[in-house]
Amino acid sequence: MTIPPTPRKIPRTITQLGRTRQDEYAWMKDDNWQNVLRDPTLLRADIAEHLHAENAYTDSILSGTQALQAQLVEEMKGRIQQDDTYPAMPHGPFFYQTAYTAGAQYPVYKRHPAAQPQAEQVLLDVNAAAQGHEYYAIATAGHSPDHALFAHAEDTQGSEIYRIRIRRIGDGAETLPPVENCSGAFVFSPDSQFIFWVWRDEHGRPARVYRRRIGTQEDTLVYEEADPGFFVGVDATRSGGWIIISSGNHDTSESWLVPGHDPLASPICAAPRQTGLMYSLYHQGERFIILTNADGAYDFKLMTTPDTAPGRDNWRNLIDHEPGRYITDCMVWSGHIAWRERRDANTRIVTRDLHGATCALEPDEAAYDLTFAGGYEYDTTELRYVYQSPTTPRAWHARDMVTGNDRLLKQQAVPSGHDPAQYRCWRLMATAPDGEQVPVTVLGRHDTPIDGSAPLLLYGYGAYGHAIDPVFSTRVLSLVDRGWFYAIAHIRGGSEKGWNWFLGGRGRNKPNTFSDFIACALSLIDAGFGRAGRIVADGRSAGGMVMGAIANMRPDLFAGIVAVVPFVDELNTMSDASLPLTPPEWPEWGNPLEDAQAYDLIASYAAYEQVAPRAYPAILAMGGLTDPRVTYWEPAKWVARLRDHNRSDRPVMLRTNMEAGHRGATGRFDSLKEAALIHAFSLWAVETAAPT
């Protein structure tokens, strides 16, 4: 099949705020899309036929790479430790951990008594639970505080509508019935008698918190969010003192408190929402530690308040705000706190005792990442953390916050072999059109020439304040070992340089994200890490929005563009209030239903709206049929319109995973097939591009 599908056009005129646009492919959105998320077999037949035809076309164009894809899968599989066990986490009389057996797609959750490491007990074998399902994902899994129950939230469609199953650990029996229509978030009450869980509404939004008595269908409404732009979550403090219900959007938050000793109590608001105020609560002793942007602390600070009087008037500074030091996260124990902070796209962890003494973990590499590794215990001096860099595999550590002693718990193994000395990592700064310095992380082999001859894969995201940290990836080594450079563009919209870095790529500043990405590409060319026409750009979800924009802005720079579950129909999506993410996303992009300036701004960069007659590079768009975040019709419509206007002979391809959603395939080996397809497309795109 070398001729692409030619979907029919049914012109639809949309008039909005006095503005008119045409959408000839709006029919690709199934009017019954909410039910399709829950049951993909309900997809309208003509739409299914079109998506299958697109998949066949993509397979045909890339048929010459099938052997390469199989080789890439085996390479990446060879870098995975098949029988892998992660460090056990202590909790009271037990150690809990996850492990993989050779050949298994999914992990096994298990535990053993602290004094009997050999007496392992399986809590959940995900491989067994996944049998019979094309798609299987777990959002949350964990044991009850009394160590008698184990629960997990499962999704079998990819729609992120979860079912919670609860089992007694003693005999493995399920405490029927399961909890249905859940967001995936849940916590046990400290007395282990109840589970607090989050319900999704008919639009797929997490909107209510219920309390269920274990073993019954007794669901009691605890909290309901009236604002469709706010999503709800639930958590429990490590101290066991509180259950915390959180509600918020991308720039405003609010917390409600249920005392741990009285899970039947009605929640009390800690501090009523104020537009622009964000805060998170962590319990220690008789106080809350608060991570917040209060008082203009745009890069966040830490405050305290009595747990009996958590109102805003009682907040006092603990760690002052320091511009350029973005505090991203916090952990609290009975005698210590720790926070993670980011400066210029690198992170460090700082610990502090009750007397104010601090200690910082800060490796000396050009680019690296430090993250918390979690933990269950509150009365402990042990901090678990993970260190990694683009050249260095993950290493799990346990650090005694009193003595400073550091133990290596686990070093990620690469069975096929990996010598960090054979690789090099660079941190460059690209100059954006407005003069901002944009960090770029580059990975390559020591023997790869830096003279513009090597192909380059450039990845970017740039949204929601989510930073793309410079982590170790066994998958990108398949390109790097073939003489490629791999680069991450830390563009505005993320938080790599602080919260203002996010705000600088948000709302009316969104175009900065796209020009930053192009500036990174040009800077890499100037530095010898690539050249125009031999670069492949790669982005996922909101990063796919970047791919759509740069395809219209500078198609000449790229041999190929990979857009995975790409947000490319921005104007139509942000104008459809029924979609799960639309109201919560208005603070991010603007509301084109009510704000003419927001309409015009989104229309000026929206990938689907800006498609025009031009020579596009080869494009591979990938979607998921049951994706509730970026719906399947976005890439389908975009690809169809691109083909109508493409003035090059380069193919525009669509691959829709008919059994998955936003995250793609879930098994650790099945997911390699998608990575191999992207790598094979990248290699093919460069090899078949016209000489420059």
XYZ file of C-alpha atoms in Angstrom:
692
model
C 0.000 0.000 0.000
C 2.125 2.877 -1.301
C -0.749 5.305 -1.892
C -1.947 6.955 1.328
C -5.578 6.778 2.407
C -7.772 9.565 1.064
C -10.401 10.216 3.707
C -13.544 11.973 2.614
C -14.011 15.640 3.377
C -17.188 16.892 5.003
C -16.751 20.649 5.396
C -17.942 22.020 8.701
C -18.060 25.752 9.309
C -17.430 26.822 12.890
C -18.234 30.373 13.977
C -16.871 31.477 17.330
C -16.423 34.952 18.839
C -17.074 36.448 15.411
C -14.390 34.287 13.826
C -14.953 31.524 11.299
C -12.898 28.425 10.551
C -13.359 25.284 8.488
C -12.879 21.713 9.643
C -13.237 19.200 6.846
C -12.201 16.240 9.007
C -14.341 16.832 12.097
C -16.232 13.626 11.221
C -13.266 11.601 12.531
C -14.417 12.393 16.076
C -16.924 9.738 17.093
C -19.930 11.414 18.715
C -19.991 8.443 21.065
C -16.383 8.981 22.132
C -17.042 8.760 25.891
C -18.349 5.215 25.505
C -15.544 4.316 23.086
C -13.080 5.099 25.877
C -14.740 2.413 27.981
C -15.391 -0.032 25.138
C -13.223 0.447 22.010
C -15.417 -1.984 20.030
C -18.075 0.747 19.892
C -15.952 2.889 17.550
C -17.923 3.840 14.456
C -17.139 1.466 11.599
C -16.045 4.088 9.054
C -13.609 5.634 11.524
C -12.174 2.237 12.437
C -11.762 1.410 8.755
C -9.861 4.638 8.170
C -7.514 4.142 11.137
C -6.744 0.588 10.045
C -6.019 1.858 6.518
C -3.623 4.442 7.938
C -1.829 1.742 9.927
C -1.516 -0.380 6.790
C -0.055 2.557 4.861
C 2.516 3.250 7.570
C 3.497 -0.413 7.674
C 3.891 -0.392 3.912
C 6.090 2.714 3.758
C 8.299 1.428 6.572
C 8.211 -2.223 5.464
C 11.880 -2.051 4.572
C 12.680 -1.357 8.228
C 10.973 -4.448 9.657
C 14.236 -6.347 10.089
C 15.810 -3.236 11.607
C 12.892 -2.854 14.012
C 13.303 -6.463 15.144
C 17.038 -5.882 15.606
C 16.404 -2.731 17.614
C 13.944 -4.557 19.868
C 16.521 -7.244 20.584
C 19.198 -4.627 21.267
C 17.016 -2.752 23.727
C 15.821 -5.982 25.273
C 19.452 -7.012 25.759
C 20.007 -3.925 27.911
C 17.213 -4.911 30.311
C 18.005 -7.029 33.340
C 15.329 -9.683 32.890
C 15.282 -11.039 36.440
C 15.427 -7.701 38.179
C 14.641 -6.852 41.782
C 14.328 -3.335 43.156
C 15.497 -2.360 46.654
C 13.118 -3.536 49.359
C 11.416 -0.805 51.373
C 11.106 -1.357 55.139
C 7.774 -0.808 56.819
C 7.350 -2.055 60.362
C 7.778 -5.848 60.503
C 8.059 -6.277 56.704
C 10.103 -5.301 53.667
C 8.088 -4.567 50.505
C 9.484 -4.676 46.975
C 8.810 -5.231 43.293
C 10.638 -7.668 41.052
C 10.626 -9.039 37.523
C 11.220 -12.629 36.503
C 12.964 -13.532 33.244
C 10.675 -13.026 30.264
C 7.940 -11.326 32.284
C 6.268 -8.209 30.920
C 5.054 -6.970 34.296
C 6.340 -6.870 37.872
C 5.485 -8.950 40.905
C 4.692 -7.161 44.174
C 5.921 -9.082 47.184
C 7.106 -8.789 50.774
C 9.084 -10.687 53.388
C 9.393 -10.467 57.180
C 12.278 -8.250 58.262
C 13.952 -11.177 60.025
C 13.241 -13.749 57.287
C 14.337 -12.524 53.832
C 13.738 -15.965 52.317
C 10.104 -16.138 53.433
C 8.742 -14.177 50.484
C 5.028 -13.708 49.990
C 3.550 -12.651 46.650
C 1.064 -9.811 47.028
C 0.234 -9.368 43.332
C 1.580 -10.983 40.191
C 0.721 -8.394 37.563
C 1.487 -10.868 34.774
C -1.326 -13.107 35.981
C -3.684 -10.163 36.410
C -2.920 -8.977 32.863
C -3.711 -12.297 31.207
C -6.429 -11.978 28.597
C -5.992 -8.219 28.237
C -4.367 -6.501 25.265
C -3.707 -3.540 27.553
C -3.061 -3.608 31.281
C -1.775 -0.824 33.502
C -1.641 -0.185 37.237
C -1.882 3.382 38.533
C -1.487 2.734 42.256
C -0.683 -0.354 44.322
C -0.052 -0.621 48.028
C -0.670 -2.319 51.343
C -2.801 -1.223 54.264
C -1.169 0.225 57.393
C -1.984 -2.948 59.366
C -0.260 -5.072 56.650
C -3.409 -7.181 56.202
C -4.656 -5.873 52.823
C -3.206 -5.128 49.410
C -4.974 -3.037 46.764
C -4.256 -2.043 43.190
C -5.985 0.173 40.612
C -6.086 -1.411 37.146
C -6.937 -0.096 33.677
C -7.643 -2.638 30.927
C -8.452 -0.254 28.048
C -5.947 2.586 28.208
C -8.731 5.058 28.964
C -7.376 5.734 32.499
C -10.700 4.699 34.003
C -9.567 2.376 36.767
C -11.005 -0.412 38.881
C -9.629 -0.911 42.413
C -9.270 -4.477 43.636
C -8.590 -5.173 47.318
C -7.288 -8.519 48.601
C -6.618 -9.977 52.006
C -2.931 -10.796 52.138
C -3.471 -13.781 54.423
C -5.534 -15.930 52.054
C -5.396 -13.874 48.833
C -9.173 -13.568 48.716
C -10.613 -10.461 47.084
C -12.820 -8.282 49.266
C -15.619 -7.890 46.766
C -16.918 -5.848 45.151
C -14.153 -3.847 43.424
C -14.339 -0.073 43.255
C -15.395 1.029 39.768
C -14.977 4.220 37.737
C -11.927 5.428 39.654
C -9.175 7.859 38.649
C -6.573 5.419 39.983
C -5.824 7.361 43.169
C -6.634 5.805 46.539
C -5.358 5.549 50.120
C -6.173 3.381 53.100
C -7.280 5.032 56.307
C -4.699 4.690 59.113
C -6.956 2.163 60.888
C -7.109 0.067 57.653
C -10.921 -0.069 57.823
C -11.626 2.250 54.906
C -10.321 3.169 51.496
C -10.589 6.721 50.176
C -10.840 6.833 46.379
C -11.400 9.333 43.560
C -14.388 9.059 41.223
C -14.392 10.149 37.572
C -17.414 11.970 36.159
C -19.027 11.337 32.762
C -16.343 13.512 31.140
C -13.531 11.491 32.721
C -12.599 14.187 35.259
C -11.555 13.274 38.817
C -14.322 15.132 40.638
C -15.277 13.388 43.895
C -13.670 11.592 46.815
C -15.558 8.685 48.351
C -14.902 6.636 51.465
C -15.657 2.927 51.323
C -15.704 0.540 54.234
C -13.537 -2.413 53.228
C -15.547 -5.447 52.150
C -18.791 -3.550 51.540
C -20.423 -1.389 48.874
C -20.834 1.362 51.446
C -19.514 4.402 49.552
C -19.885 7.736 51.327
C -19.273 11.011 49.524
C -16.509 12.897 51.344
C -15.752 15.743 48.953
C -17.139 16.982 45.621
C -15.453 19.562 43.413
C -17.890 21.948 41.758
C -15.379 23.624 39.419
C -14.890 21.518 36.239
C -11.477 23.113 35.852
C -10.192 21.588 39.098
C -9.071 17.968 39.432
C -9.234 16.078 42.718
C -6.665 13.773 44.358
C -6.234 12.024 47.700
C -3.207 11.049 49.774
C -2.212 10.198 53.332
C 0.652 11.678 55.319
C 3.543 9.384 56.183
C 2.948 10.202 59.844
C -0.517 8.653 59.680
C -1.908 11.830 61.142
C -3.969 13.024 58.209
C -5.727 12.122 54.998
C -5.344 14.998 52.543
C -7.766 15.715 49.727
C -6.279 18.014 47.120
C -8.048 19.992 44.431
C -6.488 22.284 41.888
C -5.556 23.280 38.382
C -2.220 24.379 36.987
C -1.932 27.543 39.074
C -4.326 27.299 42.046
C -4.713 24.615 44.702
C -6.676 23.820 47.833
C -6.348 21.078 50.484
C -8.964 19.488 52.725
C -8.014 17.545 55.854
C -9.466 14.426 57.466
C -7.844 13.457 60.802
C -6.200 10.051 60.639
C -7.635 8.994 63.994
C -11.183 9.779 62.822
C -11.629 8.771 59.154
C -15.414 9.298 59.446
C -14.946 13.007 60.127
C -15.956 15.604 57.563
C -12.999 17.243 55.809
C -11.858 20.695 56.883
C -10.350 23.167 54.424
C -6.748 23.985 55.317
C -6.593 27.268 53.394
C -9.341 28.344 50.974
C -8.296 28.649 47.347
C -6.937 31.938 46.114
C -6.308 32.311 42.402
C -2.592 31.908 41.777
C -1.806 30.407 45.212
C -0.439 26.870 45.190
C 0.410 24.830 48.261
C 1.042 21.238 49.363
C 0.997 19.944 52.937
C 3.380 17.504 54.651
C 2.821 16.513 58.279
C 5.542 16.464 60.938
C 4.818 16.211 64.663
C 2.363 18.947 65.533
C 2.901 20.996 62.408
C 2.508 20.978 58.659
C 5.403 21.734 56.341
C 4.018 23.706 53.404
C 5.548 23.842 49.916
C 4.094 26.997 48.406
C 4.467 29.990 46.108
C 2.839 32.300 48.664
C 3.985 35.927 48.977
C 5.381 36.032 45.458
C 7.708 33.042 45.971
C 7.503 32.070 42.307
C 10.246 29.447 42.705
C 8.520 28.194 45.875
C 9.552 28.116 49.507
C 8.842 26.062 52.619
C 6.621 27.334 55.434
C 5.139 25.851 58.602
C 1.831 26.056 60.429
C 0.355 24.265 63.455
C -1.640 21.206 62.403
C -4.484 22.460 64.603
C -4.540 25.837 62.844
C -3.529 25.339 59.191
C -5.101 28.573 57.936
C -3.145 30.990 55.769
C -2.754 33.544 58.580
C -0.647 31.084 60.579
C 1.907 30.233 57.888
C 5.507 31.121 58.800
C 8.638 30.921 56.675
C 10.965 27.959 57.206
C 13.100 27.979 54.028
C 12.996 31.370 52.360
C 12.364 31.869 48.680
C 15.478 32.130 46.537
C 14.965 33.131 42.882
C 16.533 30.597 40.542
C 16.288 27.795 43.115
C 13.053 26.020 42.284
C 11.914 23.683 45.088
C 10.077 20.872 43.313
C 9.265 18.393 46.060
C 9.495 17.687 49.766
C 9.683 14.650 52.079
C 9.103 14.688 55.844
C 10.087 12.331 58.662
C 9.751 12.659 62.425
C 13.182 14.285 62.812
C 14.089 15.558 59.335
C 12.807 17.140 56.191
C 14.319 16.962 52.710
C 13.584 18.910 49.591
C 14.544 18.600 45.960
C 15.542 21.752 44.136
C 16.401 22.518 40.540
C 18.833 25.054 39.128
C 19.616 25.397 35.413
C 18.196 21.975 34.481
C 20.078 20.051 37.204
C 18.767 18.941 40.587
C 20.049 18.443 44.109
C 18.589 17.183 47.388
C 18.962 19.037 50.693
C 18.220 17.553 54.128
C 17.515 19.505 57.317
C 17.147 18.342 60.919
C 14.947 19.845 63.614
C 17.824 22.084 64.750
C 18.238 23.627 61.302
C 21.433 21.824 60.240
C 21.436 21.135 56.497
C 23.335 18.864 54.136
C 23.208 18.914 50.320
C 23.666 16.099 47.818
C 25.035 17.634 44.640
C 27.014 15.482 42.165
C 29.617 17.006 39.880
C 28.522 16.262 36.314
C 27.527 18.477 33.418
C 24.009 17.025 33.457
C 22.439 14.600 35.931
C 19.327 13.884 37.959
C 18.681 13.235 41.656
C 15.251 12.063 42.786
C 13.625 10.771 45.951
C 13.095 7.008 45.962
C 10.132 7.047 48.345
C 9.670 5.082 51.537
C 6.945 4.094 53.972
C 8.442 4.833 57.377
C 8.070 8.052 59.325
C 10.293 7.368 62.357
C 13.517 6.820 60.446
C 16.706 8.695 59.639
C 17.110 6.981 56.270
C 16.705 8.882 53.015
C 16.303 6.814 49.846
C 17.334 8.473 46.583
C 18.300 7.662 42.983
C 21.187 9.166 41.051
C 21.640 8.925 37.273
C 22.935 10.847 34.287
C 22.734 10.384 30.515
C 25.982 8.375 30.684
C 25.525 6.721 34.099
C 22.883 4.053 34.875
C 20.544 4.500 37.821
C 21.941 3.922 41.299
C 19.695 3.548 44.369
C 21.184 4.844 47.627
C 20.257 4.919 51.313
C 21.679 7.847 53.256
C 21.625 8.196 57.027
C 20.610 11.805 57.598
C 22.298 11.843 61.043
C 25.680 10.252 60.314
C 25.917 11.064 56.618
C 26.753 7.423 55.817
C 25.700 6.502 52.307
C 24.987 2.938 51.139
C 24.638 1.829 47.531
C 21.532 -0.374 47.452
C 21.416 -1.197 43.760
C 23.173 -0.286 40.533
C 21.172 -0.656 37.347
C 22.666 -3.491 35.335
C 22.977 -3.399 31.550
C 23.404 -7.095 30.656
C 24.657 -6.441 27.137
C 27.333 -4.153 28.573
C 27.706 -0.440 29.132
C 30.891 1.518 29.745
C 30.112 5.128 30.768
C 33.648 6.101 29.772
C 32.736 5.472 26.132
C 30.143 8.253 26.226
C 30.160 11.955 26.832
C 27.505 14.410 27.967
C 27.498 18.122 27.175
C 25.401 20.989 28.506
C 25.023 23.796 25.974
C 23.101 27.066 26.143
C 21.142 28.109 23.076
C 20.211 31.753 22.576
C 16.496 32.248 21.963
C 15.232 35.084 19.723
C 14.499 37.200 22.820
C 17.960 36.552 24.293
C 17.003 33.889 26.856
C 19.564 31.138 27.355
C 17.949 27.733 26.787
C 19.736 24.684 28.278
C 20.415 21.772 25.943
C 21.675 18.366 27.094
C 23.597 16.316 24.514
C 24.675 12.671 24.671
C 27.113 11.041 22.278
C 29.976 8.628 22.027
C 33.507 9.917 22.507
C 34.398 8.817 18.980
C 31.457 10.495 17.215
C 32.789 13.455 15.212
C 31.461 16.887 16.156
C 31.635 18.310 12.653
C 28.013 18.311 11.536
C 28.235 14.905 9.885
C 26.413 12.923 12.605
C 22.617 12.635 12.602
C 20.815 14.164 15.559
C 17.643 13.268 17.458
C 16.303 16.327 19.282
C 13.623 15.786 21.949
C 11.427 18.457 23.514
C 8.335 18.882 25.682
C 7.860 22.325 27.249
C 4.509 22.415 29.077
C 2.753 22.314 32.470
C 5.970 23.128 34.320
C 7.109 19.542 33.722
C 10.892 19.335 33.411
C 12.598 16.792 31.167
C 15.433 15.732 33.429
C 18.707 14.364 31.977
C 18.201 10.719 32.928
C 19.824 7.484 31.766
C 17.996 5.741 28.914
C 18.994 2.375 27.513
C 16.729 2.960 24.524
C 18.479 5.999 23.053
C 21.769 4.083 23.094
C 20.603 2.238 19.974
C 20.878 5.510 18.076
C 23.913 6.859 19.922
C 25.840 3.634 19.279
C 25.056 4.074 15.573
C 26.857 7.403 15.547
C 23.956 9.697 16.408
C 23.789 12.484 18.941
C 20.777 12.598 21.239
C 19.755 15.970 22.660
C 17.106 17.300 25.028
C 15.900 20.857 24.472
C 14.951 22.213 27.919
C 12.543 24.728 26.439
C 10.251 27.203 28.151
C 6.964 25.813 29.348
C 8.913 23.317 31.447
C 10.486 24.241 34.781
C 14.130 23.413 34.138
C 15.153 26.949 35.111
C 12.406 27.542 37.659
C 8.719 28.356 37.704
C 9.218 31.500 35.632
C 10.663 29.237 32.942
C 7.242 27.590 32.903
C 5.376 30.893 32.851
C 7.614 32.068 30.017
C 6.136 29.330 27.810
C 2.544 29.457 28.968
C -0.598 31.244 27.782
C 0.310 34.346 25.791
C 3.983 33.326 26.052
C 3.407 29.915 24.442
C 5.149 30.841 21.156
C 8.421 31.017 23.127
C 8.286 27.232 23.485
C 8.401 26.750 19.725
C 11.047 29.382 19.007
C 13.161 27.945 21.850
C 13.097 24.518 20.217
C 14.158 25.945 16.877
C 16.908 27.959 18.618
C 18.184 24.735 20.195
C 18.319 23.057 16.797
C 20.226 25.993 15.303
C 22.630 26.129 18.249
C 23.366 22.416 17.912
C 24.048 22.926 14.225
C 26.426 25.787 14.994
C 28.229 23.625 17.577
C 28.715 20.764 15.096
C 26.233 18.317 16.603
C 24.143 18.141 13.438
C 23.113 19.960 10.317
C 19.885 21.013 8.663
C 18.124 18.148 6.944
C 19.779 15.492 9.142
C 17.867 16.184 12.354
C 14.865 14.232 13.595
C 12.620 16.068 16.067
C 10.704 14.065 18.672
C 7.915 15.083 21.061
C 5.070 13.436 23.001
C 1.669 14.822 24.060
C 2.202 18.548 24.714
C 5.633 17.966 23.196
C 3.704 16.850 20.116
C 2.260 20.349 20.031
C 5.842 21.560 19.625
C 6.323 19.102 16.768
C 3.223 20.416 15.020
C 4.355 24.016 15.382
C 7.937 23.536 14.219
C 6.720 21.478 11.250
C 4.961 24.635 10.086
C 7.661 27.083 11.180
C 10.930 25.464 10.043
C 10.280 22.246 8.124
C 13.602 22.700 6.322
C 15.592 21.906 9.465
C 14.344 18.349 9.802
C 14.643 15.075 7.950
C 11.805 13.706 10.043
C 9.414 14.572 12.841
C 8.000 12.112 15.368
C 4.825 13.249 17.123
C 3.533 10.761 19.703
C -0.050 11.290 20.968
C 0.387 14.872 19.761
C -1.757 17.768 20.917
C -2.131 19.304 17.457
C -5.816 20.263 17.173
C -5.507 22.845 19.909
C -8.172 25.324 18.846
C -10.952 22.764 18.408
C -10.004 20.878 21.563
C -9.847 23.999 23.732
C -13.252 24.963 22.322
C -14.893 21.675 23.379
C -15.753 21.938 27.085
C -16.981 18.313 27.164
C -13.489 16.885 26.725
C -11.809 15.671 29.951
C -8.911 18.102 29.995
C -10.386 21.203 28.369
C -11.599 23.279 31.378
C -8.490 22.437 33.465
C -6.330 23.427 30.476
C -7.726 26.916 29.974
C -5.244 28.451 32.451
C -2.470 26.829 30.411
C -3.456 27.919 26.896
C -6.341 30.370 27.269
C -10.086 29.982 26.764
C -11.014 30.505 23.091
C -14.717 30.166 23.925
C -14.749 33.434 25.857
C -11.504 35.284 25.129
C -10.950 36.619 21.609
C -7.252 37.248 22.265
C -6.833 33.650 23.413
C -8.644 32.464 20.287
C -6.375 34.465 18.004
C -3.218 33.399 19.824
C -4.065 29.688 19.726
C -5.106 29.950 16.084
C -1.751 31.577 15.285
C 0.238 28.496 16.309
C -2.239 25.580 16.367
C -0.696 22.887 14.178
C -3.959 21.877 12.497
C -4.956 25.473 11.744
C -1.535 26.500 10.446
C -1.042 23.664 7.971
C -0.357 25.332 4.596
C 1.164 24.492 1.225
C 4.808 23.849 2.040
C 7.417 21.105 1.762
C 7.062 19.074 4.947
C 9.638 16.557 6.156
C 8.738 12.918 6.723
C 6.304 12.758 9.639
C 5.306 9.864 11.867
C 2.315 10.608 14.102
C 1.285 8.051 16.713
C -2.018 7.968 18.586
C -3.967 5.775 20.986
C -7.613 4.897 20.392
C -8.629 5.107 24.065
C -6.474 8.109 24.939
C -8.506 10.481 27.173
C -5.783 13.139 27.199
C -5.039 13.610 23.490
C -7.907 11.996 21.647
C -7.204 9.724 18.677
C -8.808 12.098 16.159
C -6.237 14.856 16.740
C -3.316 13.111 14.982
C -5.739 11.532 12.471
C -7.118 14.912 11.375
C -3.669 16.520 11.376
C -2.157 13.841 9.156
C -5.044 14.082 6.686
C -4.726 17.859 6.376
C -0.923 17.691 6.127
C -1.202 15.376 3.137
C -3.608 17.765 1.429
C -1.006 20.537 1.586
C 2.366 18.774 1.502
C 4.545 19.964 -1.371
C 7.360 17.460 -0.804
C 7.536 13.789 -1.740
C 8.146 12.860 1.907
C 5.430 10.648 3.431
C 3.173 11.690 6.279
C 2.224 8.632 8.320
C -0.172 7.756 11.134
C 0.035 4.786 13.489
C -2.872 4.363 15.913
C -2.582 1.806 18.686
C -6.066 0.293 18.665
C -5.520 -1.394 22.051
C -3.967 1.422 24.083
C -4.304 4.999 25.245
C -1.990 7.890 26.046
C 0.880 5.805 27.380
C 0.999 3.269 24.564
C 1.855 -0.380 25.151
C 2.360 -1.234 28.824
C 4.496 -4.382 28.978
C 8.212 -3.701 29.428
C 9.004 -5.654 26.229
C 5.894 -4.725 24.241
C 6.711 -1.047 24.741
C 10.070 -1.641 23.046
C 8.258 -2.208 19.750
C 7.019 1.375 19.757
C 10.493 2.675 20.649
C 11.978 0.545 17.859
C 9.463 1.949 15.379
C 10.472 5.504 16.318
C 14.185 4.691 16.028
C 13.699 2.869 12.723
C 11.693 5.783 11.334
C 14.416 8.196 12.473
C 17.162 6.169 10.781
C 15.038 5.765 7.656
C 14.142 9.477 7.548
C 17.797 10.555 7.601
C 18.932 7.886 5.141
C 16.211 8.753 2.613
C 16.355 12.533 2.984
C 17.620 14.583 0.075
C 21.321 15.534 0.410
C 21.934 18.936 1.966
